[in-house]
Amino acid sequence: MTTTLGLSKGAARARGIREFAASPRAKQDHPLWFLIPALVVLVVFFFIPTVFNFVYAFTDWSSFKSGINFVGWDNFVSLFSSGQLLGALWVTLVYAVLVAVFQNVFGLALALLLERDTPLNRGLRVAFFIPVIMSALAVGYIFQAMLKPDGAVNSIIGSIIGQPVDIAWLGSTTWTIVVVALVHAWKWMGLSMLIYLAGLKTIDGDILEAARLDGASWWTTFRSIRFPLLAPAVTFNVATALLGSMNGFDIVQATTAGGPGGTTELLNIFIFRTFGQGLFAQATTMSLVLFLLVAVLAFPVIRTLRKREDVL
Amino acid sequence: MKNRFRGAAVIAAVAALTLAGCSDPGAGGGDSAPAEWPAQDADLSGTTLTIWAAQNSNTVPESVVEGFEELTGAQVDVVTIPDPYEQSVQTKVATGDTPDLAFWQPTASMLTALNASTNLQPLDDAPWLDSYKPELRDITGILDDTRYAALITTPAVEGVYYNKEVFAANGITDVPANWDEFVQTGRDLKAKGVTPFFDFGGGTPWATQWWVQVQLADAAKDGLWDRVNANEETFTDPTIQGAIDTYDSLIQEGLFNENLKTATFEDQGPALLSGDAAMAVQVNSFFGQLQSLADTAELDEKIGFFPISPSGNVGTFIPDQSNALVAFKTGDAKREAGARQLLSYWLGDGYADFVEAQSTVSLQTDVDSSAEVPQALLAVSDSLADSVGSMQALAIANPDLYLNLGDLIQGTMTTAEVGEATQKQFAELAKAIGAAGF
């Protein structure tokens, strides 16, 4: 049991912090069986469902029959032989990357704009955080109404440019995924903003003053000092946005339900549809594939981002 | 280290035990002895019956529930299950949660999806069967020669809703008598600057499939879906593929509304009512939308209905969830009998009140339809007698044909891909059902 006080191992080593090893005394104070209550919760609500997710993927569980039989790799073979799963996986990846980029760019920009502790900024921070606590389905339905060809967005644009506009924002087979990713990013950018704000606050004022004395411009200070020092916040924000939106469902279901033409059909929507058909085992197989994909992506992404923190 | 190993062993043991108990929790039910049918007014004091209904059917039982509670002393709770109703119900039933009664689409495919033989009470010798109009008695609700669903209102029919004023203004006096005339009428209207057909590819494009299905009416009468069910014919064979191709060619010809790709269901009713479009191939729930936009007098004046098929005016019927109820095997004999008793009352002494309260068409010879039924709905119910079953009614599985047709409208699928994708999904479902030949 070792810890490096929350720093990455490289950063800890750079600062000369030795890895902390629990003493025999500590082991007596906190015997392992203290973990049992927490472990029980973890096993019942996380471990067992996950195991079942693996098991059912190899069965023919459906709403049509009472029995459940093992069918080996059948579900995987039929899923991967049809292009649909790979299509949905690709859409999911594109969506996750778009959301991660938008959410972090918006969040960081907001954090920089609202950095100073003025009363106005405090109010604005609250305003931008409100979407985070709103129901995702509500957000989706509101945007679905606003983005209709005769919706509010087009009326606003129309009144600005002085002629009627009837763009079908959710009707393009190419661009709708970008629009939906923007909606998702809009909902969650307040959270990224908050974390970036916290990150900005932790930067030592002396360093910034030294930079100023050296004649560094705002941009140089940001690029060479503040942004690198924000690395832990970037790690958290990028990882949660990317991996969180891989599991996206609610906003897309409410705005496009996977359309137009299946171009925004995330894997979770595909799973939902398959489950609704009564093909429980196939749906489970897909969710297993998604689980594996998220896991496979998570390690290199977090590792790469943590590496950046070594300069701290 | 030893402790940790022990912990891992405990987890493994717990997991193994749980997995050993791995069986379908939805596998309730039991043997089905021939059911007794209690008298409609038998005392049910202290019994609580639960009916699951969808958001658009939860007010349907009101008059029946009131009458039944008064008559028998039972308590009847109508529980609204959120949309998408069918998926929510299937999920609940899969986890072993069942009501006493539920609104359910009485088609073979949807009864299969509920695993009817295990989960549902057979209604074979129900006392109300002889009250039905003879042609409606066995129209639906039957799976593998066992009746599982009680039809309470007229099943929906796929056909053409049209704006009478637009027809009159353009000199069309007789409604088209077959598919070719129907398409020709569309072309004539287009030549006069009218949008002939309205469909929607935005939102959930569920009406797209009616265009393909009405073209299959003749083939359906000829056993098309039996052949599809046996894997002797597929969605990519000339009959169904041809209907898909024809639908596409009508779109390419420009016979549909200009905003076909983005229009949604909510746009369809207003477009037909205002005369912006002349015709829509739709089902009864579309008429429900019209009724929310105009009163019966206006609808009688403006909106008409005719069924269509390749060779004539044959409708394609498609019962939906609000048309019928199923009774579950709950394992509680008293409540199971209570559920049968409620159905007996619904289609017995309570039926006349029900028809009046719902302003609907009667299914029974001795009960008159409500006087408030709009003409178009009467036309729909008249077309039922010689109608043929839809894919939903006759096929063992219900693939997402409408979604694939929606993709066709958006240009992300070709007609050939629509046929292939639908067949692939159908085969997968049929395999899961355990149908022979898949």
PDB file of C-alpha atoms in Angstrom, chain A residues 1 32 39 43 47-48 51-52 55-56 60-68 70 74 78-79 81-84 144 148-150 168 171 173 256-257 259-263 265 272-273 275-280 282, chain B residues 3-4 11 14-15 18-19 22-25 27 84 86-87 90-91 94 109 112-115 118-119 203-204 261-262 264 266-267 398-400 402-404 406-407 410-412 424-425 428-429 431-434:
ATOM      1  CA  MET A   1       0.000   0.000   0.000  1.00  0.00           C
ATOM      2  CA  LEU A  32      -8.254  -5.384   6.635  1.00  0.00           C
ATOM      3  CA  LEU A  39     -16.519  -4.426   0.024  1.00  0.00           C
ATOM      4  CA  VAL A  43     -19.415  -6.648  -4.669  1.00  0.00           C
ATOM      5  CA  PHE A  47     -18.744  -6.569  -9.032  1.00  0.00           C
ATOM      6  CA  ILE A  48     -21.645  -9.003  -9.478  1.00  0.00           C
ATOM      7  CA  VAL A  51     -19.671 -10.383 -13.851  1.00  0.00           C
ATOM      8  CA  PHE A  52     -23.238 -10.985 -15.005  1.00  0.00           C
ATOM      9  CA  VAL A  55     -21.840 -14.107 -18.376  1.00  0.00           C
ATOM     10  CA  TYR A  56     -25.062 -13.091 -20.136  1.00  0.00           C
ATOM     11  CA  ASP A  60     -29.236 -16.615 -25.556  1.00  0.00           C
ATOM     12  CA  TRP A  61     -31.201 -14.729 -22.859  1.00  0.00           C
ATOM     13  CA  SER A  62     -34.221 -13.094 -24.505  1.00  0.00           C
ATOM     14  CA  SER A  63     -37.765 -12.096 -23.713  1.00  0.00           C
ATOM     15  CA  PHE A  64     -39.056 -14.909 -25.914  1.00  0.00           C
ATOM     16  CA  LYS A  65     -38.002 -17.903 -23.861  1.00  0.00           C
ATOM     17  CA  SER A  66     -37.810 -18.852 -20.208  1.00  0.00           C
ATOM     18  CA  GLY A  67     -34.587 -20.812 -20.397  1.00  0.00           C
ATOM     19  CA  ILE A  68     -31.133 -19.302 -20.659  1.00  0.00           C
ATOM     20  CA  PHE A  70     -24.923 -20.770 -23.186  1.00  0.00           C
ATOM     21  CA  ASP A  74     -22.371 -16.610 -31.136  1.00  0.00           C
ATOM     22  CA  SER A  78     -23.100 -12.047 -35.323  1.00  0.00           C
ATOM     23  CA  LEU A  79     -22.537  -8.566 -33.886  1.00  0.00           C
ATOM     24  CA  SER A  81     -20.198  -9.576 -38.768  1.00  0.00           C
ATOM     25  CA  SER A  82     -22.904  -6.948 -39.170  1.00  0.00           C
ATOM     26  CA  GLY A  83     -21.572  -3.474 -39.793  1.00  0.00           C
ATOM     27  CA  GLN A  84     -24.038  -1.927 -37.374  1.00  0.00           C
ATOM     28  CA  GLN A 144     -34.742  19.706 -29.709  1.00  0.00           C
ATOM     29  CA  LYS A 148     -36.325  22.746 -35.093  1.00  0.00           C
ATOM     30  CA  PRO A 149     -36.550  24.426 -38.519  1.00  0.00           C
ATOM     31  CA  ASP A 150     -39.261  26.701 -37.052  1.00  0.00           C
ATOM     32  CA  ALA A 168     -32.761  21.960 -39.919  1.00  0.00           C
ATOM     33  CA  GLY A 171     -31.542  17.180 -39.933  1.00  0.00           C
ATOM     34  CA  THR A 173     -26.488  13.514 -41.741  1.00  0.00           C
ATOM     35  CA  THR A 256     -32.316  13.024 -32.280  1.00  0.00           C
ATOM     36  CA  ALA A 257     -32.973   9.511 -30.939  1.00  0.00           C
ATOM     37  CA  GLY A 259     -31.243  10.047 -36.340  1.00  0.00           C
ATOM     38  CA  PRO A 260     -31.087  11.395 -38.950  1.00  0.00           C
ATOM     39  CA  GLY A 261     -30.278   8.246 -40.814  1.00  0.00           C
ATOM     40  CA  GLY A 262     -28.568   6.653 -37.825  1.00  0.00           C
ATOM     41  CA  THR A 263     -25.709   9.191 -37.927  1.00  0.00           C
ATOM     42  CA  GLU A 265     -26.797   6.440 -33.077  1.00  0.00           C
ATOM     43  CA  PHE A 272     -31.412   0.387 -25.794  1.00  0.00           C
ATOM     44  CA  ARG A 273     -33.069  -0.421 -29.112  1.00  0.00           C
ATOM     45  CA  PHE A 275     -32.891  -4.534 -25.508  1.00  0.00           C
ATOM     46  CA  GLY A 276     -36.312  -3.157 -26.390  1.00  0.00           C
ATOM     47  CA  GLN A 277     -36.571  -5.774 -29.134  1.00  0.00           C
ATOM     48  CA  GLY A 278     -36.296  -8.425 -26.432  1.00  0.00           C
ATOM     49  CA  LEU A 279     -32.773  -9.455 -27.456  1.00  0.00           C
ATOM     50  CA  PHE A 280     -31.377  -9.136 -23.956  1.00  0.00           C
ATOM     51  CA  GLN A 282     -27.242  -9.281 -27.636  1.00  0.00           C
TER      52      GLN A 282
ATOM     53  CA  ASN B   3      -6.014 -12.165   4.481  1.00  0.00           C
ATOM     54  CA  ARG B   4      -6.180 -10.751   1.024  1.00  0.00           C
ATOM     55  CA  ILE B  11     -15.679 -12.887  -3.364  1.00  0.00           C
ATOM     56  CA  VAL B  14     -20.199 -15.302  -3.497  1.00  0.00           C
ATOM     57  CA  ALA B  15     -19.963 -14.800  -7.242  1.00  0.00           C
ATOM     58  CA  THR B  18     -24.928 -16.060  -7.392  1.00  0.00           C
ATOM     59  CA  LEU B  19     -24.099 -17.382 -10.827  1.00  0.00           C
ATOM     60  CA  CYS B  22     -28.562 -17.751 -12.744  1.00  0.00           C
ATOM     61  CA  SER B  23     -31.894 -18.295 -14.385  1.00  0.00           C
ATOM     62  CA  ASP B  24     -34.439 -16.096 -16.078  1.00  0.00           C
ATOM     63  CA  PRO B  25     -36.296 -14.202 -13.340  1.00  0.00           C
ATOM     64  CA  ALA B  27     -39.808 -17.411 -15.951  1.00  0.00           C
ATOM     65  CA  PRO B  84     -41.564   3.589 -24.753  1.00  0.00           C
ATOM     66  CA  GLU B  86     -43.599  -1.915 -24.890  1.00  0.00           C
ATOM     67  CA  GLN B  87     -39.907  -1.820 -24.002  1.00  0.00           C
ATOM     68  CA  GLN B  90     -40.924  -6.204 -21.509  1.00  0.00           C
ATOM     69  CA  THR B  91     -38.097  -5.144 -19.235  1.00  0.00           C
ATOM     70  CA  ALA B  94     -38.200  -9.958 -17.772  1.00  0.00           C
ATOM     71  CA  SER B 109     -45.018 -10.941 -32.681  1.00  0.00           C
ATOM     72  CA  THR B 112     -44.236 -13.798 -28.542  1.00  0.00           C
ATOM     73  CA  ALA B 113     -42.181 -10.932 -27.158  1.00  0.00           C
ATOM     74  CA  LEU B 114     -44.004 -11.324 -23.841  1.00  0.00           C
ATOM     75  CA  ASN B 115     -43.388 -15.069 -23.884  1.00  0.00           C
ATOM     76  CA  THR B 118     -45.366 -18.785 -19.913  1.00  0.00           C
ATOM     77  CA  ASN B 119     -46.527 -15.385 -18.724  1.00  0.00           C
ATOM     78  CA  GLY B 203     -37.966  12.471 -35.303  1.00  0.00           C
ATOM     79  CA  THR B 204     -38.987   8.820 -35.189  1.00  0.00           C
ATOM     80  CA  LYS B 261     -36.339  14.734 -44.311  1.00  0.00           C
ATOM     81  CA  THR B 262     -37.007  17.022 -41.354  1.00  0.00           C
ATOM     82  CA  THR B 264     -42.033  15.096 -37.771  1.00  0.00           C
ATOM     83  CA  GLU B 266     -46.502  16.659 -35.220  1.00  0.00           C
ATOM     84  CA  ASP B 267     -46.337  18.352 -38.642  1.00  0.00           C
ATOM     85  CA  ASN B 398     -41.224  -7.069 -35.829  1.00  0.00           C
ATOM     86  CA  PRO B 399     -37.956  -5.668 -37.226  1.00  0.00           C
ATOM     87  CA  ASP B 400     -37.278  -1.908 -37.320  1.00  0.00           C
ATOM     88  CA  TYR B 402     -39.487   2.035 -40.287  1.00  0.00           C
ATOM     89  CA  LEU B 403     -36.051   3.082 -39.004  1.00  0.00           C
ATOM     90  CA  ASN B 404     -34.329   1.650 -42.055  1.00  0.00           C
ATOM     91  CA  GLY B 406     -36.063   6.599 -42.337  1.00  0.00           C
ATOM     92  CA  ASP B 407     -32.383   6.052 -43.144  1.00  0.00           C
ATOM     93  CA  GLN B 410     -31.987  10.596 -45.127  1.00  0.00           C
ATOM     94  CA  GLY B 411     -29.803   8.994 -47.787  1.00  0.00           C
ATOM     95  CA  THR B 412     -27.662   6.930 -45.422  1.00  0.00           C
ATOM     96  CA  LYS B 424     -30.846  -9.473 -40.936  1.00  0.00           C
ATOM     97  CA  GLN B 425     -32.676  -8.137 -37.892  1.00  0.00           C
ATOM     98  CA  GLU B 428     -31.798 -12.512 -35.569  1.00  0.00           C
ATOM     99  CA  LEU B 429     -35.126 -12.088 -33.788  1.00  0.00           C
ATOM    100  CA  LYS B 431     -33.461 -17.156 -34.206  1.00  0.00           C
ATOM    101  CA  ALA B 432     -33.865 -15.814 -30.660  1.00  0.00           C
ATOM    102  CA  ILE B 433     -37.529 -16.849 -30.743  1.00  0.00           C
ATOM    103  CA  GLY B 434     -36.447 -20.280 -31.838  1.00  0.00           C
TER     104      GLY B 434
END
